[in-house]
Amino acid sequence: MEKTEHYINIRTMKPEDYEKVHALWMTIHGFGIRSMDDSEDFVVRFIKRNPTTSIVAETENSEIVGAILCGHDGRSACFYHVCVREDFRRQGIGNRMVSFAMKALQKEHINKITLIAYQQNVVGNLFWNKEGFTKRKDVNFYEMPLNEENITKFNA
């Protein structure tokens, strides 16, 4: 079966995109969704705090088939929930979204992007290596949950 090339518009994510973006997240196998951080209130707050750096990939029918949540603290940025719907992969959409987000970050004078890719996320790790991201071996990643109600649920 041949892959069909689709018209895809890459644009800045808006708060009103939340429902479609969340629906996309729920289709991604192995995706971890946090009960609070990924709720509409929290994502809308994130987008309002970072109005130019989160990205969606949208078809001509206004269907969202890719997304990146991206924010920064004035020094470095972080990519969260980078995804492309499975039937739209291998068309350069992920690369276009990453480039769009990186240009938005450069306009805001941000010089570094970090991200987390789970070790078992083979597709994601291959993508990030191909995009030129470097896997660090000199640091350990730590976290301390401040709210036990913010549970991560992984999609089957």
PDB file of C-alpha atoms in Angstrom:
ATOM      1  CA  MET A   1       0.000   0.000   0.000  1.00  0.00           C
ATOM      2  CA  GLU A   2       1.451   3.364  -1.062  1.00  0.00           C
ATOM      3  CA  LYS A   3       1.655   6.342   1.257  1.00  0.00           C
ATOM      4  CA  THR A   4      -0.281   9.337  -0.005  1.00  0.00           C
ATOM      5  CA  GLU A   5       1.289  12.775   0.263  1.00  0.00           C
ATOM      6  CA  HIS A   6      -1.031  15.258   1.935  1.00  0.00           C
ATOM      7  CA  TYR A   7      -1.182  19.051   2.023  1.00  0.00           C
ATOM      8  CA  ILE A   8      -0.102  19.982   5.537  1.00  0.00           C
ATOM      9  CA  ASN A   9      -0.018  23.464   7.041  1.00  0.00           C
ATOM     10  CA  ILE A  10       2.436  23.941   9.909  1.00  0.00           C
ATOM     11  CA  ARG A  11       1.318  26.732  12.227  1.00  0.00           C
ATOM     12  CA  THR A  12       1.422  28.008  15.788  1.00  0.00           C
ATOM     13  CA  MET A  13      -0.847  26.160  18.202  1.00  0.00           C
ATOM     14  CA  LYS A  14      -3.768  28.141  19.615  1.00  0.00           C
ATOM     15  CA  PRO A  15      -5.689  27.486  22.845  1.00  0.00           C
ATOM     16  CA  GLU A  16      -8.764  26.507  20.827  1.00  0.00           C
ATOM     17  CA  ASP A  17      -6.760  23.629  19.265  1.00  0.00           C
ATOM     18  CA  TYR A  18      -6.704  21.768  22.581  1.00  0.00           C
ATOM     19  CA  GLU A  19      -9.532  19.287  21.889  1.00  0.00           C
ATOM     20  CA  LYS A  20      -8.076  18.218  18.540  1.00  0.00           C
ATOM     21  CA  VAL A  21      -4.534  18.025  19.918  1.00  0.00           C
ATOM     22  CA  HIS A  22      -5.671  15.972  22.906  1.00  0.00           C
ATOM     23  CA  ALA A  23      -7.604  13.647  20.582  1.00  0.00           C
ATOM     24  CA  LEU A  24      -4.387  13.194  18.568  1.00  0.00           C
ATOM     25  CA  TRP A  25      -2.390  12.426  21.718  1.00  0.00           C
ATOM     26  CA  MET A  26      -4.875   9.714  22.625  1.00  0.00           C
ATOM     27  CA  THR A  27      -4.157   7.907  19.320  1.00  0.00           C
ATOM     28  CA  ILE A  28      -0.402   7.719  19.855  1.00  0.00           C
ATOM     29  CA  HIS A  29       0.707   4.286  21.062  1.00  0.00           C
ATOM     30  CA  GLY A  30       2.787   4.456  24.251  1.00  0.00           C
ATOM     31  CA  PHE A  31       2.146   8.165  24.804  1.00  0.00           C
ATOM     32  CA  GLY A  32       2.149   9.236  28.448  1.00  0.00           C
ATOM     33  CA  ILE A  33      -0.625  11.681  29.347  1.00  0.00           C
ATOM     34  CA  ARG A  34      -0.586  13.370  32.756  1.00  0.00           C
ATOM     35  CA  SER A  35      -3.910  13.905  34.459  1.00  0.00           C
ATOM     36  CA  MET A  36      -3.233  17.548  35.351  1.00  0.00           C
ATOM     37  CA  ASP A  37      -0.374  18.779  33.129  1.00  0.00           C
ATOM     38  CA  ASP A  38      -2.172  17.646  29.987  1.00  0.00           C
ATOM     39  CA  SER A  39      -5.626  18.883  30.987  1.00  0.00           C
ATOM     40  CA  GLU A  40      -7.182  21.694  28.981  1.00  0.00           C
ATOM     41  CA  ASP A  41      -6.632  24.291  31.717  1.00  0.00           C
ATOM     42  CA  PHE A  42      -2.939  23.500  32.057  1.00  0.00           C
ATOM     43  CA  VAL A  43      -2.234  23.242  28.307  1.00  0.00           C
ATOM     44  CA  VAL A  44      -4.076  26.498  27.574  1.00  0.00           C
ATOM     45  CA  ARG A  45      -2.079  28.192  30.339  1.00  0.00           C
ATOM     46  CA  PHE A  46       1.119  26.767  28.822  1.00  0.00           C
ATOM     47  CA  ILE A  47       0.214  28.069  25.344  1.00  0.00           C
ATOM     48  CA  LYS A  48      -0.654  31.517  26.707  1.00  0.00           C
ATOM     49  CA  ARG A  49       2.703  31.632  28.493  1.00  0.00           C
ATOM     50  CA  ASN A  50       4.475  30.505  25.288  1.00  0.00           C
ATOM     51  CA  PRO A  51       2.245  31.940  22.531  1.00  0.00           C
ATOM     52  CA  THR A  52       4.606  31.489  19.564  1.00  0.00           C
ATOM     53  CA  THR A  53       6.454  28.229  20.133  1.00  0.00           C
ATOM     54  CA  SER A  54       3.939  25.359  20.274  1.00  0.00           C
ATOM     55  CA  ILE A  55       3.148  23.921  16.860  1.00  0.00           C
ATOM     56  CA  VAL A  56       0.473  21.937  15.036  1.00  0.00           C
ATOM     57  CA  ALA A  57       0.385  20.232  11.651  1.00  0.00           C
ATOM     58  CA  GLU A  58      -3.034  20.626  10.068  1.00  0.00           C
ATOM     59  CA  THR A  59      -4.601  19.158   6.933  1.00  0.00           C
ATOM     60  CA  GLU A  60      -6.619  21.202   4.459  1.00  0.00           C
ATOM     61  CA  ASN A  61      -9.705  19.842   6.264  1.00  0.00           C
ATOM     62  CA  SER A  62      -8.528  21.375   9.582  1.00  0.00           C
ATOM     63  CA  GLU A  63      -7.591  17.957  10.967  1.00  0.00           C
ATOM     64  CA  ILE A  64      -4.627  18.140  13.358  1.00  0.00           C
ATOM     65  CA  VAL A  65      -2.204  15.321  12.563  1.00  0.00           C
ATOM     66  CA  GLY A  66       0.906  16.525  14.392  1.00  0.00           C
ATOM     67  CA  ALA A  67       1.787  18.622  17.412  1.00  0.00           C
ATOM     68  CA  ILE A  68       4.630  19.913  19.561  1.00  0.00           C
ATOM     69  CA  LEU A  69       4.169  21.600  22.914  1.00  0.00           C
ATOM     70  CA  CYS A  70       7.179  23.872  23.262  1.00  0.00           C
ATOM     71  CA  GLY A  71       7.990  26.374  25.938  1.00  0.00           C
ATOM     72  CA  HIS A  72      11.000  28.189  27.294  1.00  0.00           C
ATOM     73  CA  ASP A  73      12.188  29.945  30.421  1.00  0.00           C
ATOM     74  CA  GLY A  74      14.132  32.685  28.635  1.00  0.00           C
ATOM     75  CA  ARG A  75      17.282  30.569  28.535  1.00  0.00           C
ATOM     76  CA  SER A  76      16.427  27.169  27.106  1.00  0.00           C
ATOM     77  CA  ALA A  77      13.377  25.513  25.594  1.00  0.00           C
ATOM     78  CA  CYS A  78      11.812  22.112  26.009  1.00  0.00           C
ATOM     79  CA  PHE A  79       9.804  20.029  23.559  1.00  0.00           C
ATOM     80  CA  TYR A  80       6.903  18.071  25.037  1.00  0.00           C
ATOM     81  CA  HIS A  81       4.504  15.640  23.382  1.00  0.00           C
ATOM     82  CA  VAL A  82       6.028  15.716  19.914  1.00  0.00           C
ATOM     83  CA  CYS A  83       3.927  13.488  17.705  1.00  0.00           C
ATOM     84  CA  VAL A  84       2.652  12.821  14.201  1.00  0.00           C
ATOM     85  CA  ARG A  85      -0.352  10.613  13.608  1.00  0.00           C
ATOM     86  CA  GLU A  86       0.848   7.219  12.428  1.00  0.00           C
ATOM     87  CA  ASP A  87      -0.781   7.318   8.988  1.00  0.00           C
ATOM     88  CA  PHE A  88       0.893  10.697   8.287  1.00  0.00           C
ATOM     89  CA  ARG A  89       4.415   9.693   9.295  1.00  0.00           C
ATOM     90  CA  ARG A  90       7.408   9.524   6.944  1.00  0.00           C
ATOM     91  CA  GLN A  91       6.283  12.599   4.992  1.00  0.00           C
ATOM     92  CA  GLY A  92       8.606  15.130   6.658  1.00  0.00           C
ATOM     93  CA  ILE A  93       5.881  16.548   8.927  1.00  0.00           C
ATOM     94  CA  GLY A  94       7.886  16.021  12.127  1.00  0.00           C
ATOM     95  CA  ASN A  95      10.925  17.673  10.569  1.00  0.00           C
ATOM     96  CA  ARG A  96       8.837  20.642   9.392  1.00  0.00           C
ATOM     97  CA  MET A  97       7.265  21.081  12.837  1.00  0.00           C
ATOM     98  CA  VAL A  98      10.664  20.938  14.564  1.00  0.00           C
ATOM     99  CA  SER A  99      12.085  23.508  12.108  1.00  0.00           C
ATOM    100  CA  PHE A 100       9.080  25.809  12.622  1.00  0.00           C
ATOM    101  CA  ALA A 101       9.447  25.604  16.414  1.00  0.00           C
ATOM    102  CA  MET A 102      13.208  26.160  16.247  1.00  0.00           C
ATOM    103  CA  LYS A 103      12.754  29.299  14.125  1.00  0.00           C
ATOM    104  CA  ALA A 104      10.173  30.627  16.599  1.00  0.00           C
ATOM    105  CA  LEU A 105      12.623  29.984  19.437  1.00  0.00           C
ATOM    106  CA  GLN A 106      15.480  31.694  17.595  1.00  0.00           C
ATOM    107  CA  LYS A 107      13.278  34.803  17.168  1.00  0.00           C
ATOM    108  CA  GLU A 108      12.978  34.829  20.970  1.00  0.00           C
ATOM    109  CA  HIS A 109      16.779  34.440  21.325  1.00  0.00           C
ATOM    110  CA  ILE A 110      16.588  30.946  22.799  1.00  0.00           C
ATOM    111  CA  ASN A 111      19.754  28.987  22.079  1.00  0.00           C
ATOM    112  CA  LYS A 112      19.057  25.443  23.315  1.00  0.00           C
ATOM    113  CA  ILE A 113      16.259  22.877  23.226  1.00  0.00           C
ATOM    114  CA  THR A 114      15.942  19.859  25.483  1.00  0.00           C
ATOM    115  CA  LEU A 115      13.531  16.952  25.340  1.00  0.00           C
ATOM    116  CA  ILE A 116      12.903  13.588  26.886  1.00  0.00           C
ATOM    117  CA  ALA A 117      12.412  10.464  24.792  1.00  0.00           C
ATOM    118  CA  TYR A 118      11.639   7.265  26.639  1.00  0.00           C
ATOM    119  CA  GLN A 119      14.288   4.600  25.996  1.00  0.00           C
ATOM    120  CA  GLN A 120      11.692   2.191  24.635  1.00  0.00           C
ATOM    121  CA  ASN A 121      10.469   4.814  22.134  1.00  0.00           C
ATOM    122  CA  VAL A 122      12.495   3.423  19.238  1.00  0.00           C
ATOM    123  CA  VAL A 123      10.754   5.518  16.557  1.00  0.00           C
ATOM    124  CA  GLY A 124      11.174   8.719  18.545  1.00  0.00           C
ATOM    125  CA  ASN A 125      14.822   8.097  19.381  1.00  0.00           C
ATOM    126  CA  LEU A 126      15.636   7.364  15.735  1.00  0.00           C
ATOM    127  CA  PHE A 127      13.841  10.576  14.730  1.00  0.00           C
ATOM    128  CA  TRP A 128      15.717  12.758  17.236  1.00  0.00           C
ATOM    129  CA  ASN A 129      19.075  11.290  16.232  1.00  0.00           C
ATOM    130  CA  LYS A 130      18.271  11.903  12.557  1.00  0.00           C
ATOM    131  CA  GLU A 131      17.279  15.506  13.393  1.00  0.00           C
ATOM    132  CA  GLY A 132      20.734  16.085  14.898  1.00  0.00           C
ATOM    133  CA  PHE A 133      19.809  16.073  18.587  1.00  0.00           C
ATOM    134  CA  THR A 134      22.547  14.685  20.843  1.00  0.00           C
ATOM    135  CA  LYS A 135      21.865  12.114  23.524  1.00  0.00           C
ATOM    136  CA  ARG A 136      23.632  13.316  26.643  1.00  0.00           C
ATOM    137  CA  LYS A 137      25.573  10.811  28.696  1.00  0.00           C
ATOM    138  CA  ASP A 138      27.044  13.269  31.178  1.00  0.00           C
ATOM    139  CA  VAL A 139      23.890  14.114  33.124  1.00  0.00           C
ATOM    140  CA  ASN A 140      21.187  12.350  35.073  1.00  0.00           C
ATOM    141  CA  PHE A 141      17.581  13.400  34.758  1.00  0.00           C
ATOM    142  CA  TYR A 142      15.767  13.938  38.064  1.00  0.00           C
ATOM    143  CA  GLU A 143      12.249  14.942  38.904  1.00  0.00           C
ATOM    144  CA  MET A 144      10.196  15.435  42.017  1.00  0.00           C
ATOM    145  CA  PRO A 145       6.429  15.342  41.550  1.00  0.00           C
ATOM    146  CA  LEU A 146       4.817  18.093  43.601  1.00  0.00           C
ATOM    147  CA  ASN A 147       1.295  16.784  43.201  1.00  0.00           C
ATOM    148  CA  GLU A 148       0.581  13.070  43.500  1.00  0.00           C
ATOM    149  CA  GLU A 149      -2.734  13.577  41.698  1.00  0.00           C
ATOM    150  CA  ASN A 150      -0.844  14.397  38.484  1.00  0.00           C
ATOM    151  CA  ILE A 151      -0.756  10.773  37.352  1.00  0.00           C
ATOM    152  CA  THR A 152       0.721   9.658  34.028  1.00  0.00           C
ATOM    153  CA  LYS A 153      -1.399   7.205  32.077  1.00  0.00           C
ATOM    154  CA  PHE A 154       0.163   5.530  29.044  1.00  0.00           C
ATOM    155  CA  ASN A 155      -1.882   4.849  25.909  1.00  0.00           C
ATOM    156  CA  ALA A 156      -2.024   1.195  24.911  1.00  0.00           C
TER     157      ALA A 156
END
